[in-house]
Amino acid sequence: MTTTHPASAAAAADPAAGAAVKAADRAHVFHSWSAQGLIDPPAIAGAEGSYFWDYDGNRYLDFSSQLVNTNIGHQHPKVVAAIQEQAAKLCTLAPGFAVDVRSEAARLIAERTPGDLDKIFFTNGGAEAVENAVRMARLHTGRPKVLSAYRSYHGATAAAINLTGDPRRWPSDTASAGVVHFWGPFRYRSPFHAENEAQECERALAHLDQTIAFEGPQTIAAIVLETVPGTAGIMVPPAGYLAGVREICDRHGIVFVLDEVMAGFGRTGRWFAAEHFGVTPDLLTFAKGVNSGYVPLGGVAISAEIAATFDQRPYPGGLTYSGHPLACASAVATINAMAEERIVENADRIGETVIGPALREIAGRHPSVGEVRGMGVFWAVELVKDQETREPLVPYNASGAANAPMGEFAAACKRAGLWPFVNMNRTHVVPPCTVTEAEAKEGLAALDDALTAADAHTTGA
Ligand SMILES: Cc1ncc(COP(=O)(O)O)c(C=O)c1O
């Protein structure tokens, strides 16, 4: 596909306007996940395709897709036009009415979800989708507990943050949410001391089986897993793992929830990551890529059996903006454009032929790269102090001076015009699914150079 962006962001530079945006931000905007006095949010003037730019003439290639959500790139003209047309026609309508774009968005999503996940409950984002999936599972089974994995992220609302298996949960964890965590497979840092993928898979399934046996299967409503865990490190599960979890759920009458908020809608080179593994969950949560976040939207795709639970009995949940017409119109346009322009196929091809091979080559040149892994436009580069011991380049959950090596790496990327995704000791290569071969190569070359900053912190450097 073709994208046009200013030949030079410098032409659009307006530092005075940027300073005003920043001053109002610092005075009045309260930012997520941050100590408000310690942050310096960059003021951004515009974006198009795979790039965005600030008011000072700096343009960045977005290897983060913002928060891994702009799968179709910035300002896709068909999606922008659909929002404009819908705004002129009908901006809002309560969830209790049938409306053309809501019906069509649900139909297009259901057509792509695996198996019989044919009913769609719309939310405003990913966390609410997870929240409602858990509610559905508890009501469907009449059981209280939910199992989820360490090394996971499921959102920042009550149930979703308690399911989350990373330090963002800790300040909100009252230990009373009915969530039990277990270890998923992760060969590079195997919790099971496995020597190969097959062993990792077998031992991870045995561990889950044991966890369930000791928790009491009749107390467990759901197992919630990211199909490919995203923010926690893009750990593609070994062959057979998700099928094994499906079998365990079936054996105990446990609802299997796959969270595809990040992995869905093209990110892994398929409409849904579950396709790679031939597995159909009972509930599938989505958000982000469904409309690339142009208007907030998420949802739960529901199996026939769980949907039937609420045929004669009301579903006790709802949102004023469930299935918002502007959000649904942008989802319809996004899904249609992704199909017409073969954007999911592009993500698959770029991963296979450009990102994967380049990252493997880069790994061979840099002592700081412990492992590269991923699929589609969903890749992690694991940075280490020592390739032998696999000691992470920075300690788990490091901040301040302890996190300086990752800060230096990120700064080197930005100086080269690359906006990286950085989490703990990893950088994720997660450009839009529309990224061109030339853009991917440009970003990978900048990443290659910036890794020299990480190499300086390796043992013996
Ligand atoms: C797998 C997964 N689930 C849920 C969420 C939460 O989505 P949201 O931030 O839209 O609430 C995220 C966000 O990154 C996610 O990656």
mmCIF file of C-alpha atoms in Angstrom, residues 45-362:
data_model
loop_
_atom_site.group_PDB
_atom_site.id
_atom_site.type_symbol
_atom_site.label_atom_id
_atom_site.label_comp_id
_atom_site.label_asym_id
_atom_site.label_seq_id
_atom_site.Cartn_x
_atom_site.Cartn_y
_atom_site.Cartn_z
ATOM 1 C CA ALA A 45 1.790 17.100 15.969
ATOM 2 C CA GLY A 46 0.635 14.441 13.517
ATOM 3 C CA ALA A 47 0.895 10.914 12.160
ATOM 4 C CA GLU A 48 0.441 8.997 8.940
ATOM 5 C CA GLY A 49 1.006 5.366 8.020
ATOM 6 C CA SER A 50 3.974 4.005 10.006
ATOM 7 C CA TYR A 51 5.243 7.418 11.131
ATOM 8 C CA PHE A 52 4.415 10.183 13.600
ATOM 9 C CA TRP A 53 6.139 13.520 14.186
ATOM 10 C CA ASP A 54 6.545 16.156 16.866
ATOM 11 C CA TYR A 55 6.451 19.973 16.735
ATOM 12 C CA ASP A 56 10.245 20.286 16.582
ATOM 13 C CA GLY A 57 10.780 18.678 13.202
ATOM 14 C CA ASN A 58 11.491 15.131 14.424
ATOM 15 C CA ARG A 59 9.788 12.254 12.651
ATOM 16 C CA TYR A 60 9.662 8.731 14.099
ATOM 17 C CA LEU A 61 9.106 5.340 12.510
ATOM 18 C CA ASP A 62 6.631 3.751 14.912
ATOM 19 C CA PHE A 63 7.958 0.298 15.815
ATOM 20 C CA SER A 64 5.518 0.215 18.763
ATOM 21 C CA SER A 65 2.250 0.817 16.850
ATOM 22 C CA GLN A 66 1.521 3.161 19.790
ATOM 23 C CA LEU A 67 0.394 0.573 22.377
ATOM 24 C CA VAL A 68 0.498 -2.216 19.772
ATOM 25 C CA ASN A 69 -2.855 -1.082 18.407
ATOM 26 C CA THR A 70 -2.406 0.815 15.110
ATOM 27 C CA ASN A 71 -2.422 -2.384 13.055
ATOM 28 C CA ILE A 72 -3.688 -0.516 9.973
ATOM 29 C CA GLY A 73 -1.241 2.379 10.498
ATOM 30 C CA HIS A 74 -2.106 5.970 11.258
ATOM 31 C CA GLN A 75 -4.859 7.888 9.421
ATOM 32 C CA HIS A 76 -5.887 5.174 6.983
ATOM 33 C CA PRO A 77 -8.026 7.185 4.534
ATOM 34 C CA LYS A 78 -10.841 4.598 4.307
ATOM 35 C CA VAL A 79 -11.207 4.426 8.093
ATOM 36 C CA VAL A 80 -11.049 8.211 8.494
ATOM 37 C CA ALA A 81 -13.727 8.610 5.805
ATOM 38 C CA ALA A 82 -15.972 5.991 7.462
ATOM 39 C CA ILE A 83 -15.790 7.848 10.795
ATOM 40 C CA GLN A 84 -16.560 11.145 9.058
ATOM 41 C CA GLU A 85 -19.526 9.634 7.202
ATOM 42 C CA GLN A 86 -20.902 7.987 10.333
ATOM 43 C CA ALA A 87 -20.486 11.223 12.311
ATOM 44 C CA ALA A 88 -22.552 13.057 9.716
ATOM 45 C CA LYS A 89 -25.218 10.318 9.765
ATOM 46 C CA LEU A 90 -25.618 9.184 13.389
ATOM 47 C CA CYS A 91 -23.056 9.741 16.151
ATOM 48 C CA THR A 92 -24.574 7.741 18.973
ATOM 49 C CA LEU A 93 -27.379 5.342 19.790
ATOM 50 C CA ALA A 94 -28.011 3.375 22.999
ATOM 51 C CA PRO A 95 -26.994 -0.312 23.071
ATOM 52 C CA GLY A 96 -30.655 -1.428 23.186
ATOM 53 C CA PHE A 97 -31.278 -0.521 19.541
ATOM 54 C CA ALA A 98 -30.268 -2.405 16.409
ATOM 55 C CA VAL A 99 -28.109 -0.149 14.215
ATOM 56 C CA ASP A 100 -26.632 -0.932 10.814
ATOM 57 C CA VAL A 101 -22.921 -0.412 11.575
ATOM 58 C CA ARG A 102 -23.156 -2.323 14.875
ATOM 59 C CA SER A 103 -24.823 -5.290 13.163
ATOM 60 C CA GLU A 104 -22.262 -5.214 10.365
ATOM 61 C CA ALA A 105 -19.250 -4.942 12.676
ATOM 62 C CA ALA A 106 -20.530 -7.902 14.720
ATOM 63 C CA ARG A 107 -21.112 -9.913 11.534
ATOM 64 C CA LEU A 108 -17.629 -9.177 10.157
ATOM 65 C CA ILE A 109 -15.957 -10.073 13.472
ATOM 66 C CA ALA A 110 -18.000 -13.268 13.955
ATOM 67 C CA GLU A 111 -17.129 -14.305 10.396
ATOM 68 C CA ARG A 112 -13.430 -14.232 11.361
ATOM 69 C CA THR A 113 -13.427 -15.624 14.912
ATOM 70 C CA PRO A 114 -12.746 -19.367 15.143
ATOM 71 C CA GLY A 115 -15.449 -22.034 15.542
ATOM 72 C CA ASP A 116 -18.878 -21.047 16.811
ATOM 73 C CA LEU A 117 -17.881 -17.758 18.478
ATOM 74 C CA ASP A 118 -20.694 -16.015 16.660
ATOM 75 C CA LYS A 119 -22.179 -13.568 19.184
ATOM 76 C CA ILE A 120 -20.355 -10.321 19.954
ATOM 77 C CA PHE A 121 -20.641 -8.278 23.159
ATOM 78 C CA PHE A 122 -19.085 -4.872 22.511
ATOM 79 C CA THR A 123 -17.058 -2.909 25.074
ATOM 80 C CA ASN A 124 -14.951 0.263 24.957
ATOM 81 C CA GLY A 125 -11.608 -1.515 25.214
ATOM 82 C CA GLY A 126 -9.643 -4.586 26.215
ATOM 83 C CA ALA A 127 -9.915 -4.549 30.009
ATOM 84 C CA GLU A 128 -13.710 -4.295 29.880
ATOM 85 C CA ALA A 129 -13.738 -7.191 27.439
ATOM 86 C CA VAL A 130 -11.754 -9.337 29.894
ATOM 87 C CA GLU A 131 -13.960 -8.134 32.759
ATOM 88 C CA ASN A 132 -17.100 -9.275 30.943
ATOM 89 C CA ALA A 133 -15.577 -12.564 29.780
ATOM 90 C CA VAL A 134 -14.845 -13.423 33.419
ATOM 91 C CA ARG A 135 -18.383 -12.413 34.431
ATOM 92 C CA MET A 136 -19.854 -14.622 31.682
ATOM 93 C CA ALA A 137 -17.682 -17.582 32.715
ATOM 94 C CA ARG A 138 -18.632 -17.256 36.386
ATOM 95 C CA LEU A 139 -22.355 -17.035 35.596
ATOM 96 C CA HIS A 140 -22.182 -19.859 33.051
ATOM 97 C CA THR A 141 -20.403 -22.266 35.413
ATOM 98 C CA GLY A 142 -21.622 -21.000 38.788
ATOM 99 C CA ARG A 143 -17.995 -21.232 39.975
ATOM 100 C CA PRO A 144 -15.903 -18.460 41.576
ATOM 101 C CA LYS A 145 -12.207 -18.879 40.655
ATOM 102 C CA VAL A 146 -10.245 -17.872 37.572
ATOM 103 C CA LEU A 147 -6.768 -19.091 36.584
ATOM 104 C CA SER A 148 -4.306 -16.977 34.622
ATOM 105 C CA ALA A 149 -0.597 -17.003 33.867
ATOM 106 C CA TYR A 150 2.366 -15.217 35.351
ATOM 107 C CA ARG A 151 4.017 -13.126 32.631
ATOM 108 C CA SER A 152 0.706 -11.767 31.309
ATOM 109 C CA TYR A 153 -1.231 -8.527 30.939
ATOM 110 C CA HIS A 154 -5.026 -8.396 30.794
ATOM 111 C CA GLY A 155 -5.905 -4.755 31.556
ATOM 112 C CA ALA A 156 -6.210 -2.287 34.415
ATOM 113 C CA THR A 157 -9.803 -2.685 35.689
ATOM 114 C CA ALA A 158 -10.648 -4.791 38.755
ATOM 115 C CA ALA A 159 -10.770 -8.382 37.475
ATOM 116 C CA ALA A 160 -8.393 -7.667 34.566
ATOM 117 C CA ILE A 161 -5.600 -6.242 36.736
ATOM 118 C CA ASN A 162 -5.947 -9.135 39.168
ATOM 119 C CA LEU A 163 -5.589 -11.601 36.285
ATOM 120 C CA THR A 164 -2.478 -9.742 35.122
ATOM 121 C CA GLY A 165 0.750 -11.567 35.893
ATOM 122 C CA ASP A 166 3.199 -8.661 36.046
ATOM 123 C CA PRO A 167 4.134 -6.034 38.664
ATOM 124 C CA ARG A 168 1.384 -3.673 37.525
ATOM 125 C CA ARG A 169 -0.991 -5.914 39.495
ATOM 126 C CA TRP A 170 0.766 -5.554 42.826
ATOM 127 C CA PRO A 171 -0.580 -2.136 43.988
ATOM 128 C CA SER A 172 -4.170 -3.204 43.178
ATOM 129 C CA ASP A 173 -3.996 -6.798 44.384
ATOM 130 C CA THR A 174 -6.099 -7.351 47.501
ATOM 131 C CA ALA A 175 -5.618 -11.120 47.137
ATOM 132 C CA SER A 176 -9.416 -11.420 47.171
ATOM 133 C CA ALA A 177 -10.259 -11.435 43.468
ATOM 134 C CA GLY A 178 -10.574 -15.206 43.129
ATOM 135 C CA VAL A 179 -7.576 -15.382 40.792
ATOM 136 C CA VAL A 180 -4.889 -18.083 40.949
ATOM 137 C CA HIS A 181 -1.750 -17.691 38.853
ATOM 138 C CA PHE A 182 0.246 -20.469 37.235
ATOM 139 C CA TRP A 183 3.286 -20.681 34.942
ATOM 140 C CA GLY A 184 2.811 -20.837 31.197
ATOM 141 C CA PRO A 185 5.480 -22.209 28.859
ATOM 142 C CA PHE A 186 8.524 -20.006 28.151
ATOM 143 C CA ARG A 187 11.400 -22.076 26.854
ATOM 144 C CA TYR A 188 14.127 -19.391 27.100
ATOM 145 C CA ARG A 189 13.449 -18.893 30.822
ATOM 146 C CA SER A 190 11.843 -22.248 31.470
ATOM 147 C CA PRO A 191 10.190 -22.490 34.890
ATOM 148 C CA PHE A 192 10.299 -26.259 34.300
ATOM 149 C CA HIS A 193 14.017 -26.678 33.484
ATOM 150 C CA ALA A 194 12.977 -28.108 30.142
ATOM 151 C CA GLU A 195 15.575 -28.864 27.505
ATOM 152 C CA ASN A 196 13.341 -28.636 24.462
ATOM 153 C CA GLU A 197 9.973 -27.326 23.328
ATOM 154 C CA ALA A 198 8.203 -30.687 23.651
ATOM 155 C CA GLN A 199 9.376 -31.056 27.248
ATOM 156 C CA GLU A 200 8.377 -27.472 28.050
ATOM 157 C CA CYS A 201 4.904 -28.147 26.666
ATOM 158 C CA GLU A 202 4.442 -31.426 28.511
ATOM 159 C CA ARG A 203 5.698 -30.037 31.840
ATOM 160 C CA ALA A 204 3.676 -26.821 31.563
ATOM 161 C CA LEU A 205 0.517 -28.871 30.994
ATOM 162 C CA ALA A 206 1.358 -31.184 33.914
ATOM 163 C CA HIS A 207 1.884 -28.097 36.118
ATOM 164 C CA LEU A 208 -1.515 -26.695 35.090
ATOM 165 C CA ASP A 209 -3.150 -30.071 35.738
ATOM 166 C CA GLN A 210 -1.632 -30.162 39.229
ATOM 167 C CA THR A 211 -2.648 -26.566 39.965
ATOM 168 C CA ILE A 212 -6.236 -27.424 39.054
ATOM 169 C CA ALA A 213 -6.205 -30.636 41.095
ATOM 170 C CA PHE A 214 -5.032 -28.793 44.198
ATOM 171 C CA GLU A 215 -7.333 -25.765 43.703
ATOM 172 C CA GLY A 216 -10.346 -28.026 43.130
ATOM 173 C CA PRO A 217 -11.630 -28.201 39.547
ATOM 174 C CA GLN A 218 -15.230 -27.649 40.681
ATOM 175 C CA THR A 219 -14.195 -24.187 42.006
ATOM 176 C CA ILE A 220 -12.716 -22.947 38.722
ATOM 177 C CA ALA A 221 -14.868 -20.960 36.279
ATOM 178 C CA ALA A 222 -12.243 -20.101 33.678
ATOM 179 C CA ILE A 223 -8.668 -20.235 32.491
ATOM 180 C CA VAL A 224 -7.703 -16.932 30.853
ATOM 181 C CA LEU A 225 -4.638 -16.892 28.601
ATOM 182 C CA GLU A 226 -3.211 -14.580 25.977
ATOM 183 C CA THR A 227 -2.931 -16.781 22.875
ATOM 184 C CA VAL A 228 0.578 -15.361 22.448
ATOM 185 C CA PRO A 229 1.476 -13.387 25.603
ATOM 186 C CA GLY A 230 2.241 -9.856 24.370
ATOM 187 C CA THR A 231 3.560 -7.168 26.699
ATOM 188 C CA ALA A 232 5.053 -9.865 28.943
ATOM 189 C CA GLY A 233 7.431 -10.981 26.186
ATOM 190 C CA ILE A 234 5.802 -12.391 23.014
ATOM 191 C CA MET A 235 6.292 -16.018 24.016
ATOM 192 C CA VAL A 236 4.859 -18.090 21.168
ATOM 193 C CA PRO A 237 3.511 -21.219 22.904
ATOM 194 C CA PRO A 238 4.977 -24.584 21.897
ATOM 195 C CA ALA A 239 2.988 -26.800 19.534
ATOM 196 C CA GLY A 240 0.306 -28.640 21.474
ATOM 197 C CA TYR A 241 0.173 -26.378 24.534
ATOM 198 C CA LEU A 242 -3.059 -24.539 23.779
ATOM 199 C CA ALA A 243 -4.687 -27.739 22.517
ATOM 200 C CA GLY A 244 -3.644 -29.317 25.831
ATOM 201 C CA VAL A 245 -5.243 -26.459 27.798
ATOM 202 C CA ARG A 246 -8.397 -26.887 25.694
ATOM 203 C CA GLU A 247 -8.494 -30.591 26.637
ATOM 204 C CA ILE A 248 -7.977 -29.816 30.357
ATOM 205 C CA CYS A 249 -10.806 -27.243 30.268
ATOM 206 C CA ASP A 250 -13.132 -29.748 28.556
ATOM 207 C CA ARG A 251 -12.282 -32.428 31.092
ATOM 208 C CA HIS A 252 -13.278 -30.191 34.023
ATOM 209 C CA GLY A 253 -16.050 -28.058 32.533
ATOM 210 C CA ILE A 254 -13.845 -24.957 32.767
ATOM 211 C CA VAL A 255 -14.449 -22.061 30.353
ATOM 212 C CA PHE A 256 -11.392 -21.398 28.145
ATOM 213 C CA VAL A 257 -10.883 -17.681 27.495
ATOM 214 C CA LEU A 258 -8.295 -16.560 24.952
ATOM 215 C CA ASP A 259 -7.336 -12.899 25.273
ATOM 216 C CA GLU A 260 -6.538 -11.657 21.749
ATOM 217 C CA VAL A 261 -6.650 -7.964 22.618
ATOM 218 C CA MET A 262 -3.036 -7.599 21.430
ATOM 219 C CA ALA A 263 -2.506 -10.728 19.314
ATOM 220 C CA GLY A 264 -5.728 -10.400 17.284
ATOM 221 C CA PHE A 265 -6.600 -8.668 14.028
ATOM 222 C CA GLY A 266 -3.509 -9.378 11.986
ATOM 223 C CA ARG A 267 -0.714 -8.902 14.518
ATOM 224 C CA THR A 268 0.553 -12.506 14.208
ATOM 225 C CA GLY A 269 -0.087 -12.731 10.470
ATOM 226 C CA ARG A 270 -3.567 -14.260 10.973
ATOM 227 C CA TRP A 271 -6.884 -12.615 11.804
ATOM 228 C CA PHE A 272 -6.617 -14.301 15.205
ATOM 229 C CA ALA A 273 -3.538 -15.974 16.695
ATOM 230 C CA ALA A 274 -5.671 -18.996 17.687
ATOM 231 C CA GLU A 275 -5.631 -19.964 13.976
ATOM 232 C CA HIS A 276 -1.917 -20.817 14.230
ATOM 233 C CA PHE A 277 -2.691 -23.414 16.882
ATOM 234 C CA GLY A 278 -6.002 -24.819 15.598
ATOM 235 C CA VAL A 279 -7.712 -24.062 18.914
ATOM 236 C CA THR A 280 -11.181 -22.633 19.556
ATOM 237 C CA PRO A 281 -11.785 -21.056 22.973
ATOM 238 C CA ASP A 282 -15.234 -20.607 24.570
ATOM 239 C CA LEU A 283 -14.738 -16.849 24.795
ATOM 240 C CA LEU A 284 -12.323 -14.638 22.878
ATOM 241 C CA THR A 285 -11.575 -11.055 23.898
ATOM 242 C CA PHE A 286 -10.487 -8.438 21.367
ATOM 243 C CA ALA A 287 -9.836 -4.653 21.144
ATOM 244 C CA LYS A 288 -6.863 -2.685 19.709
ATOM 245 C CA GLY A 289 -6.524 -3.947 16.091
ATOM 246 C CA VAL A 290 -10.296 -4.360 15.590
ATOM 247 C CA ASN A 291 -10.304 -0.712 14.471
ATOM 248 C CA SER A 292 -6.706 0.221 15.283
ATOM 249 C CA GLY A 293 -7.964 2.340 18.166
ATOM 250 C CA TYR A 294 -9.245 5.153 15.925
ATOM 251 C CA VAL A 295 -12.300 5.137 18.232
ATOM 252 C CA PRO A 296 -12.227 3.109 21.482
ATOM 253 C CA LEU A 297 -13.666 -0.392 20.922
ATOM 254 C CA GLY A 298 -13.303 -3.892 22.324
ATOM 255 C CA GLY A 299 -15.461 -6.907 22.855
ATOM 256 C CA VAL A 300 -16.039 -10.553 23.647
ATOM 257 C CA ALA A 301 -16.815 -13.181 21.004
ATOM 258 C CA ILE A 302 -19.076 -15.764 22.642
ATOM 259 C CA SER A 303 -19.600 -19.475 21.868
ATOM 260 C CA ALA A 304 -23.089 -20.796 21.116
ATOM 261 C CA GLU A 305 -23.169 -22.713 24.406
ATOM 262 C CA ILE A 306 -22.310 -19.727 26.605
ATOM 263 C CA ALA A 307 -24.541 -17.401 24.603
ATOM 264 C CA ALA A 308 -27.416 -19.866 25.220
ATOM 265 C CA THR A 309 -26.977 -19.419 28.992
ATOM 266 C CA PHE A 310 -28.304 -15.925 28.474
ATOM 267 C CA ASP A 311 -31.141 -16.761 26.070
ATOM 268 C CA GLN A 312 -33.835 -16.745 28.737
ATOM 269 C CA ARG A 313 -31.869 -15.239 31.605
ATOM 270 C CA PRO A 314 -30.680 -11.625 31.397
ATOM 271 C CA TYR A 315 -26.970 -10.995 31.063
ATOM 272 C CA PRO A 316 -26.193 -8.755 34.053
ATOM 273 C CA GLY A 317 -23.734 -6.380 32.413
ATOM 274 C CA GLY A 318 -23.706 -3.398 30.045
ATOM 275 C CA LEU A 319 -22.084 -0.126 29.069
ATOM 276 C CA THR A 320 -23.618 3.141 27.840
ATOM 277 C CA TYR A 321 -21.349 3.053 24.782
ATOM 278 C CA SER A 322 -21.487 -0.690 24.010
ATOM 279 C CA GLY A 323 -21.286 -0.943 20.227
ATOM 280 C CA HIS A 324 -20.857 2.812 19.741
ATOM 281 C CA PRO A 325 -21.738 3.696 16.123
ATOM 282 C CA LEU A 326 -18.534 5.690 15.467
ATOM 283 C CA ALA A 327 -16.426 2.833 16.868
ATOM 284 C CA CYS A 328 -18.366 0.203 14.910
ATOM 285 C CA ALA A 329 -18.206 2.207 11.666
ATOM 286 C CA SER A 330 -14.433 2.403 12.061
ATOM 287 C CA ALA A 331 -14.281 -1.372 12.750
ATOM 288 C CA VAL A 332 -16.288 -2.130 9.587
ATOM 289 C CA ALA A 333 -14.001 0.092 7.504
ATOM 290 C CA THR A 334 -10.861 -1.319 9.154
ATOM 291 C CA ILE A 335 -11.805 -4.969 8.638
ATOM 292 C CA ASN A 336 -12.888 -4.354 5.038
ATOM 293 C CA ALA A 337 -9.709 -2.394 4.237
ATOM 294 C CA MET A 338 -7.547 -5.090 5.863
ATOM 295 C CA ALA A 339 -9.251 -7.720 3.696
ATOM 296 C CA GLU A 340 -9.165 -5.671 0.458
ATOM 297 C CA GLU A 341 -5.539 -4.615 0.879
ATOM 298 C CA ARG A 342 -4.390 -8.018 2.164
ATOM 299 C CA ILE A 343 -2.932 -6.398 5.272
ATOM 300 C CA VAL A 344 -2.986 -9.584 7.381
ATOM 301 C CA GLU A 345 -1.048 -11.352 4.612
ATOM 302 C CA ASN A 346 1.403 -8.421 4.570
ATOM 303 C CA ALA A 347 2.042 -8.846 8.313
ATOM 304 C CA ASP A 348 2.693 -12.551 7.782
ATOM 305 C CA ARG A 349 5.051 -11.963 4.845
ATOM 306 C CA ILE A 350 7.016 -9.135 6.490
ATOM 307 C CA GLY A 351 7.505 -11.305 9.588
ATOM 308 C CA GLU A 352 8.635 -14.340 7.621
ATOM 309 C CA THR A 353 10.830 -12.664 5.031
ATOM 310 C CA VAL A 354 12.081 -9.429 6.608
ATOM 311 C CA ILE A 355 11.775 -9.074 10.402
ATOM 312 C CA GLY A 356 12.495 -12.672 11.427
ATOM 313 C CA PRO A 357 15.603 -13.136 9.234
ATOM 314 C CA ALA A 358 16.952 -9.648 10.078
ATOM 315 C CA LEU A 359 16.506 -10.114 13.826
ATOM 316 C CA ARG A 360 18.248 -13.492 13.721
ATOM 317 C CA GLU A 361 21.147 -11.878 11.886
ATOM 318 C CA ILE A 362 21.221 -8.969 14.360
#
